[in-house]
CSV table of C-alpha atoms in Angstrom, one decimal:
chain,number,residue,atom,x,y,z
A,1,UNK,CA,0.0,0.0,0.0
A,2,UNK,CA,1.1,3.6,-0.6
A,3,UNK,CA,2.8,5.2,2.3
A,4,UNK,CA,0.3,8.0,2.4
A,5,UNK,CA,-3.5,7.3,2.2
A,6,UNK,CA,-4.9,10.8,2.6
A,7,UNK,CA,-8.7,11.1,3.4
A,8,UNK,CA,-10.2,13.9,1.3
A,9,UNK,CA,-13.6,14.6,2.9
A,10,UNK,CA,-16.1,16.5,0.8
A,11,UNK,CA,-18.5,18.6,2.8
A,12,UNK,CA,-21.1,20.3,0.5
A,13,UNK,CA,-24.8,20.3,-0.2
A,14,UNK,CA,-27.7,21.1,2.0
A,15,UNK,CA,-29.4,17.8,2.5
A,16,UNK,CA,-32.8,19.3,1.7
A,17,UNK,CA,-34.4,15.8,1.4
A,18,UNK,CA,-33.9,15.4,5.2
A,19,UNK,CA,-35.8,18.6,6.0
A,20,UNK,CA,-36.9,19.6,8.6
A,21,UNK,CA,-34.1,18.0,10.6
A,22,UNK,CA,-31.4,19.0,8.1
A,23,UNK,CA,-31.4,22.7,7.4
A,24,UNK,CA,-29.1,25.2,5.7
A,25,UNK,CA,-28.1,26.4,9.2
A,26,UNK,CA,-27.3,22.8,10.4
A,27,UNK,CA,-27.0,20.6,7.3
A,28,UNK,CA,-27.0,16.8,7.1
A,29,UNK,CA,-23.3,15.9,7.7
A,30,UNK,CA,-23.2,17.7,11.1
A,31,UNK,CA,-26.2,16.4,12.9
A,32,UNK,CA,-26.7,13.0,14.6
A,33,UNK,CA,-28.9,10.9,12.3
A,34,UNK,CA,-28.0,7.2,12.5
A,35,UNK,CA,-26.0,7.1,15.7
A,36,UNK,CA,-25.4,9.6,18.5
A,37,UNK,CA,-22.6,11.2,16.5
A,38,UNK,CA,-22.8,13.2,13.3
A,39,UNK,CA,-22.1,11.5,9.9
A,40,UNK,CA,-19.1,13.9,9.4
A,41,UNK,CA,-17.5,12.8,12.7
A,42,UNK,CA,-18.1,9.1,11.8
A,43,UNK,CA,-16.4,9.7,8.4
A,44,UNK,CA,-13.3,11.1,10.2
A,45,UNK,CA,-13.2,8.3,12.7
A,46,UNK,CA,-13.3,5.7,9.9
A,47,UNK,CA,-10.1,7.2,8.5
A,48,UNK,CA,-8.3,7.8,11.8
A,49,UNK,CA,-5.9,4.8,12.0
A,50,UNK,CA,-2.5,6.4,11.9
A,51,UNK,CA,-0.9,3.2,10.6
A,52,UNK,CA,-3.1,3.5,7.5
A,53,UNK,CA,-4.2,7.1,7.0
A,54,UNK,CA,-2.6,10.5,6.9
A,55,UNK,CA,-4.2,13.7,8.3
A,56,UNK,CA,-7.5,14.5,6.6
A,57,UNK,CA,-8.1,17.2,4.1
A,58,UNK,CA,-11.6,18.6,4.3
A,59,UNK,CA,-13.0,20.5,1.4
A,60,UNK,CA,-16.0,22.7,2.3
A,61,UNK,CA,-17.5,26.2,1.8
A,62,UNK,CA,-17.8,29.1,4.1
A,63,UNK,CA,-21.4,28.2,5.0
A,64,UNK,CA,-20.2,24.9,6.6
A,65,UNK,CA,-16.8,26.1,7.9
A,66,UNK,CA,-17.9,26.6,11.5
A,67,UNK,CA,-19.5,23.1,11.7
A,68,UNK,CA,-16.4,21.5,10.2
A,69,UNK,CA,-13.9,23.2,12.5
A,70,UNK,CA,-16.1,22.5,15.6
A,71,UNK,CA,-16.1,18.8,14.8
A,72,UNK,CA,-12.6,18.4,13.3
A,73,UNK,CA,-10.7,17.5,16.4
A,74,UNK,CA,-7.4,16.2,14.9
A,75,UNK,CA,-5.0,19.1,15.2
A,76,UNK,CA,-3.2,18.2,12.0
A,77,UNK,CA,-6.2,18.1,9.7
A,78,UNK,CA,-6.5,20.9,7.1
A,79,UNK,CA,-9.5,22.6,5.6
A,80,UNK,CA,-9.7,23.9,2.1
A,81,UNK,CA,-12.4,26.7,2.0
A,82,UNK,CA,-14.0,26.9,-1.5
A,83,UNK,CA,-15.0,30.4,-2.5
A,84,UNK,CA,-18.2,29.0,-4.1
A,85,UNK,CA,-19.6,25.6,-5.0
A,86,UNK,CA,-18.2,24.1,-8.2
A,87,UNK,CA,-19.1,20.4,-7.7
A,88,UNK,CA,-16.8,17.4,-7.0
A,89,UNK,CA,-14.3,17.6,-9.9
A,90,UNK,CA,-13.1,21.0,-8.8
A,91,UNK,CA,-13.2,20.2,-5.1
A,92,UNK,CA,-11.1,17.1,-5.6
A,93,UNK,CA,-8.7,19.0,-7.8
A,94,UNK,CA,-8.1,21.6,-5.1
A,95,UNK,CA,-7.1,18.8,-2.7
A,96,UNK,CA,-4.9,17.1,-5.3
A,97,UNK,CA,-3.0,20.3,-6.0
A,98,UNK,CA,-2.3,20.7,-2.3
A,99,UNK,CA,-0.8,17.2,-2.0
A,100,UNK,CA,2.3,15.5,-3.3
A,101,UNK,CA,1.7,13.8,-6.6
A,102,UNK,CA,2.5,10.4,-5.1
A,103,UNK,CA,0.0,10.8,-2.2
A,104,UNK,CA,-3.0,8.5,-2.6
A,105,UNK,CA,-6.2,10.3,-2.0
A,106,UNK,CA,-9.2,8.5,-0.5
A,107,UNK,CA,-12.2,10.7,-1.5
A,108,UNK,CA,-15.1,10.3,0.9
A,109,UNK,CA,-18.4,12.1,1.1
A,110,UNK,CA,-19.0,13.5,4.5
A,111,UNK,CA,-22.6,12.4,4.9
A,112,UNK,CA,-22.7,8.7,4.2
A,113,UNK,CA,-23.3,5.9,6.7
A,114,UNK,CA,-21.1,2.8,6.7
A,115,UNK,CA,-22.0,0.1,9.2
A,116,UNK,CA,-19.0,-2.2,8.7
A,117,UNK,CA,-15.8,-0.2,9.1
A,118,UNK,CA,-13.5,-3.3,8.8
A,119,UNK,CA,-14.9,-4.0,5.3
A,120,UNK,CA,-14.3,-0.3,4.5
A,121,UNK,CA,-10.7,-0.5,5.6
A,122,UNK,CA,-10.1,-3.7,3.6
A,123,UNK,CA,-11.5,-2.1,0.5
A,124,UNK,CA,-9.5,1.1,1.1
A,125,UNK,CA,-6.3,-0.9,1.4
A,126,UNK,CA,-6.9,-2.7,-1.8
A,127,UNK,CA,-8.0,0.5,-3.6
A,128,UNK,CA,-4.8,2.2,-2.4
A,129,UNK,CA,-2.7,-0.7,-3.9
A,130,UNK,CA,-4.4,-0.2,-7.3
A,131,UNK,CA,-4.1,3.6,-7.1
A,132,UNK,CA,-0.4,3.2,-6.5
A,133,UNK,CA,-0.3,1.2,-9.8
A,134,UNK,CA,-1.9,4.1,-11.7
A,135,UNK,CA,-5.6,3.2,-11.5
A,136,UNK,CA,-8.5,5.5,-10.6
A,137,UNK,CA,-10.5,3.4,-8.3
A,138,UNK,CA,-14.2,3.5,-7.3
A,139,UNK,CA,-15.7,1.6,-4.4
A,140,UNK,CA,-18.4,-0.6,-6.0
A,141,UNK,CA,-21.1,-1.1,-3.3
A,142,UNK,CA,-22.6,-4.6,-3.5
A,143,UNK,CA,-26.3,-4.0,-4.2
A,144,UNK,CA,-28.9,-5.7,-2.0
A,145,UNK,CA,-32.0,-4.2,-3.7
A,146,UNK,CA,-32.9,-2.9,-7.2
A,147,UNK,CA,-32.3,0.7,-6.2
A,148,UNK,CA,-33.2,3.3,-8.8
A,149,UNK,CA,-31.6,6.2,-6.9
A,150,UNK,CA,-28.0,5.3,-7.6
A,151,UNK,CA,-25.7,5.1,-10.6
A,152,UNK,CA,-24.2,1.6,-11.2
A,153,UNK,CA,-20.8,0.3,-12.2
A,154,UNK,CA,-20.5,-2.6,-14.6
A,155,UNK,CA,-17.4,-4.7,-13.8
A,156,UNK,CA,-15.1,-5.6,-16.7
A,157,UNK,CA,-11.9,-7.6,-16.7
A,158,UNK,CA,-10.4,-8.8,-13.4
A,159,UNK,CA,-7.3,-7.0,-12.0
A,160,UNK,CA,-6.0,-9.6,-9.7
A,161,UNK,CA,-7.7,-10.3,-6.4
A,162,UNK,CA,-10.9,-8.3,-5.5
A,163,UNK,CA,-10.6,-5.7,-8.2
A,164,UNK,CA,-11.9,-5.2,-11.8
A,165,UNK,CA,-11.7,-2.7,-14.5
A,166,UNK,CA,-14.9,-0.7,-14.9
A,167,UNK,CA,-16.5,-1.6,-18.2
A,168,UNK,CA,-18.9,1.3,-18.0
A,169,UNK,CA,-20.8,3.7,-15.8
A,170,UNK,CA,-24.6,3.3,-15.9
A,171,UNK,CA,-27.0,6.2,-15.1
A,172,UNK,CA,-29.7,5.7,-12.5
A,173,UNK,CA,-31.9,3.0,-14.0
A,174,UNK,CA,-35.6,2.5,-13.9
A,175,UNK,CA,-37.0,-0.3,-11.7
A,176,UNK,CA,-37.0,-3.0,-14.5
A,177,UNK,CA,-33.3,-2.3,-15.4
A,178,UNK,CA,-32.3,-2.3,-11.8
A,179,UNK,CA,-33.9,-5.7,-11.2
A,180,UNK,CA,-32.1,-7.0,-14.4
A,181,UNK,CA,-28.8,-5.7,-13.1
A,182,UNK,CA,-29.2,-7.7,-9.8
A,183,UNK,CA,-30.3,-10.8,-11.7
A,184,UNK,CA,-27.4,-10.7,-14.1
A,185,UNK,CA,-24.7,-9.9,-11.5
A,186,UNK,CA,-21.5,-7.9,-12.1
A,187,UNK,CA,-23.1,-4.6,-11.2
A,188,UNK,CA,-22.4,-2.4,-8.2
A,189,UNK,CA,-23.7,0.9,-6.9
A,190,UNK,CA,-21.5,3.9,-7.4
A,191,UNK,CA,-21.1,5.2,-3.9
A,192,UNK,CA,-19.0,8.2,-4.7
A,193,UNK,CA,-15.9,6.9,-2.8
A,194,UNK,CA,-12.7,7.0,-4.9
A,195,UNK,CA,-8.9,6.4,-4.5
A,196,UNK,CA,-6.2,7.6,-6.8
A,197,UNK,CA,-2.8,9.2,-6.8
A,198,UNK,CA,-3.0,13.0,-6.7
A,199,UNK,CA,-0.7,13.2,-9.8
A,200,UNK,CA,-2.7,10.6,-11.7
A,201,UNK,CA,-6.0,12.4,-11.0
A,202,UNK,CA,-4.6,15.7,-12.2
A,203,UNK,CA,-3.1,14.1,-15.3
A,204,UNK,CA,-6.4,12.6,-16.3
A,205,UNK,CA,-8.3,15.8,-15.4
A,206,UNK,CA,-5.9,17.8,-17.6
A,207,UNK,CA,-6.5,15.3,-20.4
A,208,UNK,CA,-10.3,15.5,-20.3
A,209,UNK,CA,-11.1,18.8,-18.6
A,210,UNK,CA,-8.1,21.0,-19.2
A,211,UNK,CA,-9.9,24.1,-18.0
A,212,UNK,CA,-10.8,22.7,-14.6
A,213,UNK,CA,-7.2,21.4,-14.1
A,214,UNK,CA,-5.6,24.7,-15.2
A,215,UNK,CA,-7.9,26.9,-13.1
A,216,UNK,CA,-7.6,24.6,-10.1
A,217,UNK,CA,-3.8,24.8,-10.2
A,218,UNK,CA,-4.0,28.6,-10.6
A,219,UNK,CA,-6.4,28.9,-7.7
A,220,UNK,CA,-4.1,26.9,-5.5
A,221,UNK,CA,-0.9,28.5,-6.5
A,222,UNK,CA,-2.4,32.0,-5.9
A,223,UNK,CA,-4.2,30.9,-2.7
A,224,UNK,CA,-3.2,31.6,0.9
A,225,UNK,CA,-2.9,29.7,4.2
A,226,UNK,CA,-4.6,31.0,7.4
A,227,UNK,CA,-3.8,28.6,10.2
A,228,UNK,CA,-5.3,25.2,9.3
A,229,UNK,CA,-7.4,26.8,6.6
A,230,UNK,CA,-6.4,27.2,2.9
A,231,UNK,CA,-8.2,29.7,0.8
A,232,UNK,CA,-7.9,29.2,-3.0
A,233,UNK,CA,-7.8,32.3,-5.1
A,234,UNK,CA,-11.4,33.2,-5.8
A,235,UNK,CA,-11.3,34.6,-9.3
A,236,UNK,CA,-9.6,31.6,-10.9
A,237,UNK,CA,-11.8,29.2,-9.0
A,238,UNK,CA,-15.0,31.1,-10.1
A,239,UNK,CA,-14.0,30.4,-13.7
A,240,UNK,CA,-14.2,26.6,-13.3
A,241,UNK,CA,-17.3,25.0,-14.7
A,242,UNK,CA,-19.3,23.0,-12.2
A,243,UNK,CA,-19.0,19.2,-13.0
A,244,UNK,CA,-19.0,16.0,-11.1
A,245,UNK,CA,-15.9,13.9,-10.9
A,246,UNK,CA,-17.8,11.1,-12.6
A,247,UNK,CA,-18.6,13.1,-15.7
A,248,UNK,CA,-15.3,15.0,-15.8
A,249,UNK,CA,-12.9,12.1,-15.3
A,250,UNK,CA,-14.2,8.7,-14.2
A,251,UNK,CA,-16.5,8.1,-17.2
A,252,UNK,CA,-13.7,9.1,-19.7
A,253,UNK,CA,-10.5,7.7,-18.3
A,254,UNK,CA,-9.1,4.4,-19.6
A,255,UNK,CA,-7.8,3.8,-16.0
A,256,UNK,CA,-11.1,3.3,-14.2
A,257,UNK,CA,-11.1,0.4,-11.8
A,258,UNK,CA,-13.4,-0.8,-9.0
A,259,UNK,CA,-13.1,-2.6,-5.7
A,260,UNK,CA,-16.3,-4.4,-4.7
A,261,UNK,CA,-17.4,-4.0,-1.1
A,262,UNK,CA,-20.3,-4.9,1.1
A,263,UNK,CA,-20.1,-2.6,4.1
A,264,UNK,CA,-23.6,-1.7,5.2
A,265,UNK,CA,-23.4,1.5,3.1
A,266,UNK,CA,-26.1,4.1,2.8
A,267,UNK,CA,-26.0,7.7,1.4
A,268,UNK,CA,-28.8,8.6,3.8
A,269,UNK,CA,-30.3,10.4,0.8
A,270,UNK,CA,-33.8,10.7,2.3
A,271,UNK,CA,-35.9,9.8,5.3
A,272,UNK,CA,-36.7,6.3,4.0
A,273,UNK,CA,-33.0,5.6,3.6
A,274,UNK,CA,-32.4,6.8,7.2
A,275,UNK,CA,-35.2,4.6,8.4
A,276,UNK,CA,-33.5,1.6,6.8
A,277,UNK,CA,-30.2,2.5,8.3
A,278,UNK,CA,-31.6,2.7,11.9
A,279,UNK,CA,-32.4,-0.3,14.1
A,280,UNK,CA,-36.0,-1.3,14.0
A,281,UNK,CA,-38.4,-3.3,16.2
A,282,UNK,CA,-40.1,-6.6,15.2
A,283,UNK,CA,-42.8,-4.6,13.3
A,284,UNK,CA,-40.2,-2.6,11.4
A,285,UNK,CA,-40.9,0.5,13.4
A,286,UNK,CA,-38.2,3.1,14.2
A,287,UNK,CA,-38.8,5.7,16.9
A,288,UNK,CA,-36.7,8.5,18.4
A,289,UNK,CA,-38.1,10.9,21.0
A,290,UNK,CA,-41.5,10.7,22.8
A,291,UNK,CA,-43.4,8.4,20.6
A,292,UNK,CA,-46.3,5.9,21.0
A,293,UNK,CA,-47.2,3.5,18.2
A,294,UNK,CA,-50.2,1.2,18.2
A,295,UNK,CA,-50.8,-1.4,15.4
A,296,UNK,CA,-48.2,0.2,13.2
A,297,UNK,CA,-45.8,-1.4,10.7
A,298,UNK,CA,-42.7,0.1,9.0
A,299,UNK,CA,-43.4,3.5,10.6
A,300,UNK,CA,-40.6,5.9,11.6
A,301,UNK,CA,-41.3,8.8,14.0
A,302,UNK,CA,-38.5,11.2,14.9
A,303,UNK,CA,-39.5,14.0,17.3
A,304,UNK,CA,-37.2,16.5,19.0
A,305,UNK,CA,-39.9,17.4,21.6
A,306,UNK,CA,-43.6,17.0,21.3
A,307,UNK,CA,-45.2,13.6,22.0
A,308,UNK,CA,-46.3,11.8,18.8
A,309,UNK,CA,-48.9,9.1,18.8
A,310,UNK,CA,-49.7,7.0,15.7
A,311,UNK,CA,-52.3,4.3,15.3
A,312,UNK,CA,-52.9,1.8,12.5
A,313,UNK,CA,-50.5,3.2,9.9
A,314,UNK,CA,-47.8,1.5,7.8
A,315,UNK,CA,-44.9,2.8,5.6
A,316,UNK,CA,-45.3,6.3,7.0
A,317,UNK,CA,-42.6,8.7,8.3
A,318,UNK,CA,-43.3,11.5,10.8
A,319,UNK,CA,-40.6,14.1,11.7
A,320,UNK,CA,-41.0,16.9,14.2
A,321,UNK,CA,-38.4,19.6,14.4
A,322,UNK,CA,-39.2,22.7,16.4
A,323,UNK,CA,-42.3,24.2,14.8
A,324,UNK,CA,-42.0,22.1,11.6
A,325,UNK,CA,-43.8,18.8,11.2
A,326,UNK,CA,-43.3,16.5,8.2
A,327,UNK,CA,-45.6,13.6,7.4
A,328,UNK,CA,-44.9,11.5,4.3
A,329,UNK,CA,-45.3,8.0,3.0
A,330,UNK,CA,-42.1,6.1,2.5
A,331,UNK,CA,-42.5,6.4,-1.2
A,332,UNK,CA,-43.0,10.1,-0.9
A,333,UNK,CA,-39.7,10.7,0.9
A,334,UNK,CA,-37.8,11.4,-2.3
A,335,UNK,CA,-39.9,14.5,-2.8
A,336,UNK,CA,-39.3,16.2,0.5
A,337,UNK,CA,-36.7,18.5,-1.0
A,338,UNK,CA,-39.4,20.0,-3.2
A,339,UNK,CA,-41.4,21.3,-0.2
A,340,UNK,CA,-41.3,25.1,0.2
A,341,UNK,CA,-39.9,24.7,3.7
A,342,UNK,CA,-37.0,22.7,2.4
A,343,UNK,CA,-36.1,24.6,-0.7
A,344,UNK,CA,-36.7,28.2,0.4
A,345,UNK,CA,-34.4,28.4,3.4
């Protein structure tokens, strides 16, 4: 494995589909959702073994900076403060330009839940080996349901033990295609976790998106350090087009590889995903706060104060946060971000 496996933790987005608990003022990565600690803290702890990982690099915006610094306890971690949001290709490029080209970056979203940390570490070690050989490696999450909310990776030729080339990236499928993927095998969810040498990433970015690579280098070279913070130069960074790392690099490169992993992963993308990640009782119910359920099945109630009583319902989610109350079916959870309370903060 490479001598340096550097966690690069991406902290962006507003988590509007978890409104009203997740808000612009206290977004999803920084609040306890699955366990008693925030997802961001759990992400840092997964990457804290000094024998395996170097100090983390957190990429975030000014809106999240106070939350990041309050929860980033490791004194040797650094924070790159983006002048504005420019999606994941630019965010990763900033981190890559701040590292040695031989450093292997482990790119991790800050707001995912992973139940099996040992499996995560095993996959990270294998991904680091491949990255050291020049591959750009995605974690391929072993699917356990025909999910339509995730992109998929189709595995190609084997690359030794527990690794494959990526034959192609597949957009979010409809239900029938997702079921066909599971039946056929060889497909994994794209969980947005990647490993690659900083130098390899920048070479591939320069090959396929030269503007992003050039402007990121310029923003870093003209940026400045303030304690543990690094501020890229705003004008150069503002000229970068907003594009995901998948579209900019991973779907174009000839060096895309995947490491399959089953690690109890969830992106906690909505209330239904959170319900599935939490422990439930024999009736599939999940409760937090002062809650009484009678004759309910697969119901989740999460209240930060008022008592909530529910009778005779199934597949329903109730969330109470201060003066805001959300009631939705499990199927409707995907649409929470469209509510005026969520999108007009």
